[in-house]
Amino acid sequence: MYFVTGTDTDCGKSFISAALLSAVTKHNPHAGTLGIKPVASGCRVTESGLRNPDAELLMAHSSHKLDYHSVNPIAFEPAIAPHIAAANVGVDICPEAIMAKLDLARMKAADFCLVEGAGGWRLPLGNGRFMPEMVQALQLPVVLVVGMKLGCLNHAMLTQEAIKADGLRIAGWVANRIDPEMACYEENLATLMSVMDAPFLGAVPYIPSARPVDAAAFIKPGPLLSEQR
C-alpha cells in the first residue's frame, strides 16, 4: 500500500492516482488494484448519499470493486477544509477515527493499493491532529504528486522535507503538468530531477481530455511494483 499526497490542493492527486492504477493494470492485467479516498469534502448529494468525484474516479480505475462507503468512508458536502466541515457537523476525523472506518483487510489483500490524501501533506484533522499521523501509524510509503506550475520547486522541496521529517519514505514522485502555459517547464522539471531524493515515476503532460488511461502512458510504476515482490 502507498499513500498519495501532493504539493497542494488541485495538483492532480486523484488524476495521477487513477493513472497509476491504470499503469499497473497495463503492466499486469491480472493485478488486483484498489484506490481509497478516506476523507473527502466537496461531495454532491445523491439518492444514495454523498458522492465525491475523486473517489468515483478511483473506483472506476480499480479492479477490486468495493462499495462506495468502503472507498470513501468520510464524506462532506461543502468544498472546504475537511476538519472545518467535520466540526460543522460534529464528526471526529482524528487519525484513529479514520483508520477505524478503513477496510484494512481488503486493502491489504489488493496487489496494489493507493490511499489518497486530501489537500497537501500537512492536512489538519482538528484538535491539533494531522493526516501524516495516520500515514505514520500505517507505515505507508508515500507517492508525491508535484503539480507543475509556478512555485512548484519550493512546494516540492518543502513537502519532501516534511515527509522525511515525519520519519516516512517517499517511494516515488510524479510531475503533473497542470498549467499548460507554465514558463520554462523543462528547466523546472530538470531542477526537480536534481533535488528530489526518490525514484522518478514519470512526467505527465497537460492533457485536455483528462483521461487517466492517457496519462498512464507517461508513468512507469516499476519502482513501486518492485518493492512488493
Coordinates of C-alpha atoms in Angstrom, one line a residue:
M1 CA 0.0 0.0 0.0
Y2 CA 1.1 3.6 -0.7
F3 CA -0.2 6.9 0.5
V4 CA -0.6 9.5 -2.3
T5 CA 0.0 13.2 -1.4
G6 CA 0.5 16.3 -3.4
T7 CA 2.3 19.6 -3.3
D8 CA -1.0 21.4 -2.9
T9 CA -4.8 21.2 -3.5
D10 CA -5.6 20.8 -7.2
C11 CA -2.2 19.4 -8.1
G12 CA -3.9 16.4 -9.6
K13 CA -3.6 13.7 -6.9
S14 CA -6.8 11.8 -8.0
F15 CA -6.0 12.0 -11.6
I16 CA -2.4 10.7 -11.1
S17 CA -3.7 8.1 -8.7
A18 CA -6.1 6.8 -11.3
A19 CA -3.4 6.9 -13.9
L20 CA -1.1 4.9 -11.6
L21 CA -3.8 2.3 -11.2
S22 CA -4.2 2.2 -14.9
A23 CA -0.5 1.9 -15.4
V24 CA -0.3 -1.1 -13.1
T25 CA -3.2 -2.8 -14.8
K26 CA -1.4 -2.2 -18.2
H27 CA 1.8 -3.7 -16.7
N28 CA -0.1 -6.7 -15.3
P29 CA -3.8 -7.1 -16.4
H30 CA -4.3 -9.7 -13.6
A31 CA -3.2 -7.4 -10.8
G32 CA -5.8 -6.6 -8.2
T33 CA -5.7 -2.8 -7.9
L34 CA -7.5 -0.6 -5.4
G35 CA -7.8 3.2 -4.8
I36 CA -9.1 4.5 -1.5
K37 CA -10.1 8.1 -0.5
P38 CA -10.6 8.0 3.2
V39 CA -11.7 11.6 3.7
A40 CA -13.3 13.9 1.0
S41 CA -15.1 17.2 1.0
G42 CA -16.8 18.8 -1.9
C43 CA -19.3 16.0 -2.4
R44 CA -22.6 16.1 -4.2
V45 CA -25.8 14.9 -2.8
T46 CA -27.4 11.9 -4.5
E47 CA -30.2 9.5 -3.7
S48 CA -27.6 7.1 -2.4
G49 CA -25.8 9.6 -0.2
L50 CA -22.9 11.9 -0.6
R51 CA -20.6 11.2 -3.6
N52 CA -17.1 12.6 -4.3
P53 CA -15.8 12.7 -7.9
D54 CA -12.3 11.9 -6.8
A55 CA -13.4 8.7 -5.0
E56 CA -15.6 7.8 -8.0
L57 CA -12.5 8.2 -10.3
L58 CA -10.5 5.9 -8.2
M59 CA -13.3 3.3 -8.2
A60 CA -13.6 3.5 -12.0
H61 CA -9.9 2.6 -12.3
S62 CA -9.7 -0.1 -9.6
S63 CA -10.0 -3.8 -10.5
H64 CA -11.1 -4.6 -6.9
K65 CA -14.7 -3.4 -6.7
L66 CA -15.7 -2.2 -3.2
D67 CA -18.9 -0.4 -2.3
Y68 CA -18.7 3.4 -2.2
H69 CA -18.5 3.8 1.6
S70 CA -15.6 1.4 1.8
V71 CA -13.7 3.6 -0.7
N72 CA -14.7 6.9 0.8
P73 CA -16.0 6.3 4.4
I74 CA -15.9 10.0 5.5
A75 CA -17.5 12.5 3.1
F76 CA -18.7 16.1 3.5
E77 CA -20.8 18.2 1.1
P78 CA -19.1 21.6 1.4
A79 CA -15.9 22.1 -0.6
I80 CA -13.9 23.3 2.4
A81 CA -11.1 22.0 4.6
P82 CA -12.2 18.6 6.0
H83 CA -11.6 19.5 9.6
I84 CA -13.8 22.6 9.3
A85 CA -16.6 20.6 7.6
A86 CA -16.3 17.9 10.2
A87 CA -16.5 20.4 13.1
N88 CA -19.6 21.9 11.5
V89 CA -21.5 18.6 11.7
G90 CA -19.9 17.2 14.8
V91 CA -17.8 14.4 13.2
D92 CA -14.5 13.3 14.6
I93 CA -11.8 12.8 11.9
C94 CA -8.8 12.1 14.1
P95 CA -6.4 9.6 12.7
E96 CA -7.8 6.8 14.8
A97 CA -11.4 7.5 13.7
I98 CA -10.3 7.5 10.1
M99 CA -8.5 4.2 10.4
A100 CA -11.4 2.6 12.2
K101 CA -13.5 3.2 9.1
L102 CA -11.0 1.7 6.7
D103 CA -11.4 -1.9 5.5
L104 CA -7.7 -2.7 6.0
A105 CA -8.1 -6.4 5.3
R106 CA -9.4 -5.8 1.8
M107 CA -6.9 -3.0 1.2
K108 CA -4.0 -5.3 2.2
A109 CA -5.5 -8.1 0.0
A110 CA -5.1 -6.0 -3.1
D111 CA -1.9 -6.4 -5.1
F112 CA -1.6 -2.7 -5.4
C113 CA -3.4 -0.2 -3.2
L114 CA -3.3 3.6 -3.2
V115 CA -4.6 5.6 -0.3
E116 CA -5.2 9.2 -1.5
G117 CA -5.0 12.0 0.9
A118 CA -6.8 15.4 0.8
G119 CA -5.1 18.7 0.1
G120 CA -1.4 18.8 0.8
W121 CA 0.8 16.9 3.2
R122 CA 0.1 18.7 6.4
L123 CA -3.6 18.4 6.3
P124 CA -5.3 19.4 9.6
L125 CA -7.7 17.0 11.1
G126 CA -8.7 19.2 14.0
N127 CA -7.7 19.4 17.7
G128 CA -4.0 19.6 16.8
R129 CA -4.0 16.4 14.8
F130 CA -2.8 15.9 11.2
M131 CA -3.2 13.4 8.4
P132 CA 0.5 12.3 8.5
E133 CA -0.2 10.7 11.8
M134 CA -2.4 8.2 10.0
V135 CA 0.3 7.6 7.4
Q136 CA 2.8 7.0 10.3
A137 CA 0.5 4.6 12.1
L138 CA 0.0 2.5 8.9
Q139 CA 3.7 2.9 8.0
L140 CA 2.8 3.7 4.4
P141 CA 5.5 4.7 1.8
V142 CA 4.5 7.9 0.1
V143 CA 4.0 8.8 -3.6
L144 CA 4.3 12.6 -4.1
V145 CA 2.4 14.3 -7.0
V146 CA 4.1 17.6 -7.9
G147 CA 1.7 20.0 -9.6
M148 CA 3.8 21.6 -12.3
K149 CA 3.2 25.3 -12.1
L150 CA 5.0 28.4 -10.9
G151 CA 6.1 27.8 -7.3
C152 CA 6.3 24.1 -7.6
L153 CA 10.0 23.9 -6.8
N154 CA 9.5 25.4 -3.4
H155 CA 6.4 23.3 -2.7
A156 CA 8.0 20.1 -3.8
M157 CA 11.2 20.5 -1.7
L158 CA 9.3 21.6 1.4
T159 CA 6.9 18.7 1.1
Q160 CA 9.8 16.3 0.6
E161 CA 11.5 17.7 3.7
A162 CA 8.2 17.4 5.7
I163 CA 7.6 13.8 4.7
K164 CA 11.2 12.9 5.7
A165 CA 11.0 14.8 9.0
D166 CA 7.9 12.7 9.8
G167 CA 10.0 9.6 9.5
L168 CA 8.4 8.5 6.3
R169 CA 9.8 7.5 2.9
I170 CA 9.0 8.8 -0.5
A171 CA 8.7 5.7 -2.7
G172 CA 8.4 7.8 -5.9
W173 CA 7.2 11.1 -7.4
V174 CA 5.3 12.2 -10.4
A175 CA 5.4 15.5 -12.2
N176 CA 1.9 16.5 -13.3
R177 CA 1.7 19.5 -15.7
I178 CA -1.4 21.3 -14.5
D179 CA -0.5 24.7 -16.1
P180 CA -0.1 24.4 -19.9
E181 CA 1.3 27.9 -20.0
M182 CA 4.0 27.3 -17.4
A183 CA 7.2 29.1 -18.4
C184 CA 10.4 27.1 -18.5
Y185 CA 8.7 23.8 -17.9
E186 CA 11.6 21.7 -19.0
E187 CA 14.1 23.7 -16.9
N188 CA 11.8 23.3 -13.8
L189 CA 11.5 19.6 -14.4
A190 CA 15.3 19.3 -14.7
T191 CA 15.7 21.1 -11.4
L192 CA 13.2 18.8 -9.7
M193 CA 15.1 15.8 -11.1
S194 CA 18.2 17.1 -9.4
V195 CA 16.7 17.8 -6.0
M196 CA 14.1 15.1 -5.4
D197 CA 15.5 12.2 -3.4
A198 CA 13.2 9.5 -4.6
P199 CA 12.5 7.4 -7.8
F200 CA 11.0 9.4 -10.6
L201 CA 7.9 7.7 -11.9
G202 CA 7.2 10.0 -14.8
A203 CA 6.2 13.4 -16.2
V204 CA 2.5 13.7 -17.3
P205 CA 2.0 16.4 -19.8
Y206 CA -1.1 18.7 -19.8
I207 CA -3.8 16.5 -21.2
P208 CA -7.0 18.4 -22.2
S209 CA -9.0 15.2 -22.4
A210 CA -8.1 14.5 -18.7
R211 CA -8.3 10.7 -19.1
P212 CA -6.2 8.8 -16.6
V213 CA -5.7 6.0 -19.2
D214 CA -3.9 8.5 -21.4
A215 CA -1.8 9.7 -18.6
A216 CA -0.8 6.2 -17.7
A217 CA 1.3 6.0 -20.8
F218 CA 3.7 8.5 -19.2
I219 CA 4.0 6.7 -15.9
K220 CA 6.4 3.9 -15.1
P221 CA 5.2 2.1 -11.9
G222 CA 8.1 -0.3 -11.9
P223 CA 9.8 1.2 -8.8
L224 CA 6.6 0.8 -6.8
L225 CA 5.9 -2.8 -8.1
S226 CA 9.5 -3.9 -7.4
E227 CA 9.0 -3.1 -3.7
Q228 CA 6.1 -5.5 -3.4
R229 CA 7.9 -8.6 -4.8

